Amino acid sequence: FVSAIKTVSYDCCVSSCVAYTGVLAEETVCPHYSEPHLKPNGQAHCQYAYLPLIPQLQAQYAQEDRAKLLTLYQGWQNANAPTITNIFQDLCECYIKVSGKTLTTKYFDSPRDLALGLLTDGFAPFKGP
């Protein structure tokens, strides 16, 4: 291992359309394509490796030098600049809303705030069936 962070393997459909976790953990066939979850020997037809996010973040902030580097973006903000100097500049002006209720804090008010991006290869976590 390059790091102490270990991957977690999850069973998934051979078509990669579902992961057999949560409410689907006990399913024997794919609810979309009727493909069997398990081979005759009891092993999954397919698995994917998941690298848990929280240990990755903990590792990033565990070293003081790296933690300082990760917060440098906060010094790059210039509200009076003619062009956007921070892609989160507009958000920094907005109060956070949760379930229609406006909170008293703005986005990225705290030095502990962190923006995460999600890049996928055809996987749409929030797309309905």
GROMACS .gro file of C-alpha atoms in nm:
model
  129
    1PHE     CA    1   0.000   0.000   0.000
    2VAL     CA    2   0.115   0.352  -0.077
    3SER     CA    3  -0.083   0.480   0.222
    4ALA     CA    4  -0.251   0.341   0.530
    5ILE     CA    5  -0.592   0.410   0.376
    6LYS     CA    6  -0.749   0.084   0.274
    7THR     CA    7  -1.006   0.033   0.002
    8VAL     CA    8  -1.341  -0.128   0.073
    9SER     CA    9  -1.485  -0.368  -0.183
   10TYR     CA   10  -1.857  -0.373  -0.262
   11ASP     CA   11  -2.050  -0.615  -0.478
   12CYS     CA   12  -2.213  -0.462  -0.785
   13CYS     CA   13  -2.408  -0.573  -1.089
   14VAL     CA   14  -2.202  -0.697  -1.385
   15SER     CA   15  -2.353  -0.400  -1.572
   16SER     CA   16  -2.236  -0.162  -1.294
   17CYS     CA   17  -2.588  -0.028  -1.259
   18VAL     CA   18  -2.637  -0.103  -0.887
   19ALA     CA   19  -2.424  -0.166  -0.582
   20TYR     CA   20  -2.549  -0.439  -0.353
   21THR     CA   21  -2.542  -0.226  -0.038
   22GLY     CA   22  -2.808  -0.085   0.191
   23VAL     CA   23  -3.157  -0.191   0.082
   24LEU     CA   24  -3.009  -0.391  -0.208
   25ALA     CA   25  -2.759  -0.586   0.005
   26GLU     CA   26  -2.970  -0.902   0.010
   27GLU     CA   27  -3.087  -0.891  -0.353
   28THR     CA   28  -3.009  -1.204  -0.553
   29VAL     CA   29  -3.063  -1.048  -0.897
   30CYS     CA   30  -3.016  -0.701  -1.042
   31PRO     CA   31  -3.345  -0.507  -1.017
   32HIS     CA   32  -3.278  -0.349  -1.358
   33TYR     CA   33  -3.132  -0.626  -1.575
   34SER     CA   34  -3.216  -0.945  -1.380
   35GLU     CA   35  -2.849  -1.046  -1.382
   36PRO     CA   36  -2.755  -1.273  -1.089
   37HIS     CA   37  -2.573  -1.107  -0.801
   38LEU     CA   38  -2.364  -1.415  -0.720
   39LYS     CA   39  -2.187  -1.688  -0.914
   40PRO     CA   40  -2.277  -2.053  -0.836
   41ASN     CA   41  -1.974  -2.065  -0.601
   42GLY     CA   42  -2.122  -1.780  -0.391
   43GLN     CA   43  -1.878  -1.510  -0.502
   44ALA     CA   44  -2.002  -1.184  -0.649
   45HIS     CA   45  -1.999  -1.155  -1.027
   46CYS     CA   46  -1.846  -0.810  -0.997
   47GLN     CA   47  -1.702  -0.582  -0.728
   48TYR     CA   48  -1.577  -0.228  -0.718
   49ALA     CA   49  -1.319  -0.076  -0.486
   50TYR     CA   50  -1.418   0.226  -0.281
   51LEU     CA   51  -1.165   0.452  -0.116
   52PRO     CA   52  -1.342   0.608   0.186
   53LEU     CA   53  -1.345   0.989   0.185
   54ILE     CA   54  -1.308   1.066   0.557
   55PRO     CA   55  -0.970   0.890   0.600
   56GLN     CA   56  -0.845   1.071   0.288
   57LEU     CA   57  -0.943   1.409   0.435
   58GLN     CA   58  -0.793   1.318   0.773
   59ALA     CA   59  -0.465   1.225   0.604
   60GLN     CA   60  -0.461   1.552   0.406
   61TYR     CA   61  -0.497   1.763   0.721
   62ALA     CA   62  -0.279   1.548   0.950
   63GLN     CA   63   0.043   1.724   0.846
   64GLU     CA   64   0.069   2.091   0.938
   65ASP     CA   65   0.242   2.198   0.614
   66ARG     CA   66  -0.016   2.025   0.397
   67ALA     CA   67  -0.305   2.167   0.603
   68LYS     CA   68  -0.170   2.521   0.552
   69LEU     CA   69  -0.136   2.461   0.179
   70LEU     CA   70  -0.497   2.342   0.159
   71THR     CA   71  -0.622   2.665   0.318
   72LEU     CA   72  -0.419   2.903   0.097
   73TYR     CA   73  -0.715   2.953  -0.137
   74GLN     CA   74  -0.875   3.170   0.132
   75GLY     CA   75  -0.605   3.434   0.084
   76TRP     CA   76  -0.664   3.447  -0.292
   77GLN     CA   77  -1.007   3.603  -0.261
   78ASN     CA   78  -1.032   3.959  -0.388
   79ALA     CA   79  -1.390   4.087  -0.390
   80ASN     CA   80  -1.288   4.402  -0.585
   81ALA     CA   81  -1.102   4.222  -0.864
   82PRO     CA   82  -1.240   4.288  -1.217
   83THR     CA   83  -1.239   3.914  -1.285
   84ILE     CA   84  -1.322   3.622  -1.062
   85THR     CA   85  -1.014   3.528  -0.861
   86ASN     CA   86  -1.189   3.258  -0.664
   87ILE     CA   87  -1.445   3.024  -0.819
   88PHE     CA   88  -1.636   3.035  -0.490
   89GLN     CA   89  -1.640   3.417  -0.479
   90ASP     CA   90  -2.015   3.446  -0.543
   91LEU     CA   91  -2.093   3.179  -0.283
   92CYS     CA   92  -1.890   3.369  -0.023
   93GLU     CA   93  -2.152   3.645  -0.047
   94CYS     CA   94  -2.447   3.409   0.013
   95TYR     CA   95  -2.604   3.296   0.334
   96ILE     CA   96  -2.650   2.921   0.361
   97LYS     CA   97  -3.004   2.792   0.315
   98VAL     CA   98  -3.114   2.452   0.442
   99SER     CA   99  -3.464   2.324   0.371
  100GLY     CA  100  -3.580   2.678   0.290
  101LYS     CA  101  -3.445   2.825   0.616
  102THR     CA  102  -3.168   3.087   0.589
  103LEU     CA  103  -2.888   3.039   0.838
  104THR     CA  104  -2.677   3.316   0.993
  105THR     CA  105  -2.355   3.192   0.831
  106LYS     CA  106  -2.227   3.235   0.477
  107TYR     CA  107  -2.055   2.977   0.264
  108PHE     CA  108  -1.683   2.949   0.342
  109ASP     CA  109  -1.707   3.176   0.649
  110SER     CA  110  -1.489   2.944   0.853
  111PRO     CA  111  -1.130   2.842   0.778
  112ARG     CA  112  -1.250   2.486   0.845
  113ASP     CA  113  -1.490   2.498   0.547
  114LEU     CA  114  -1.400   2.274   0.258
  115ALA     CA  115  -1.534   2.249  -0.096
  116LEU     CA  116  -1.548   1.903  -0.247
  117GLY     CA  117  -1.593   1.817  -0.612
  118LEU     CA  118  -1.733   1.494  -0.749
  119LEU     CA  119  -1.613   1.371  -1.086
  120THR     CA  120  -1.772   1.061  -1.231
  121ASP     CA  121  -1.739   0.846  -1.538
  122GLY     CA  122  -2.103   0.802  -1.638
  123PHE     CA  123  -2.222   0.748  -1.280
  124ALA     CA  124  -2.505   0.984  -1.181
  125PRO     CA  125  -2.562   0.962  -0.802
  126PHE     CA  126  -2.857   1.203  -0.798
  127LYS     CA  127  -3.028   1.102  -1.120
  128GLY     CA  128  -3.364   0.932  -1.074
  129PRO     CA  129  -3.455   0.599  -1.229
   0.00000   0.00000   0.00000
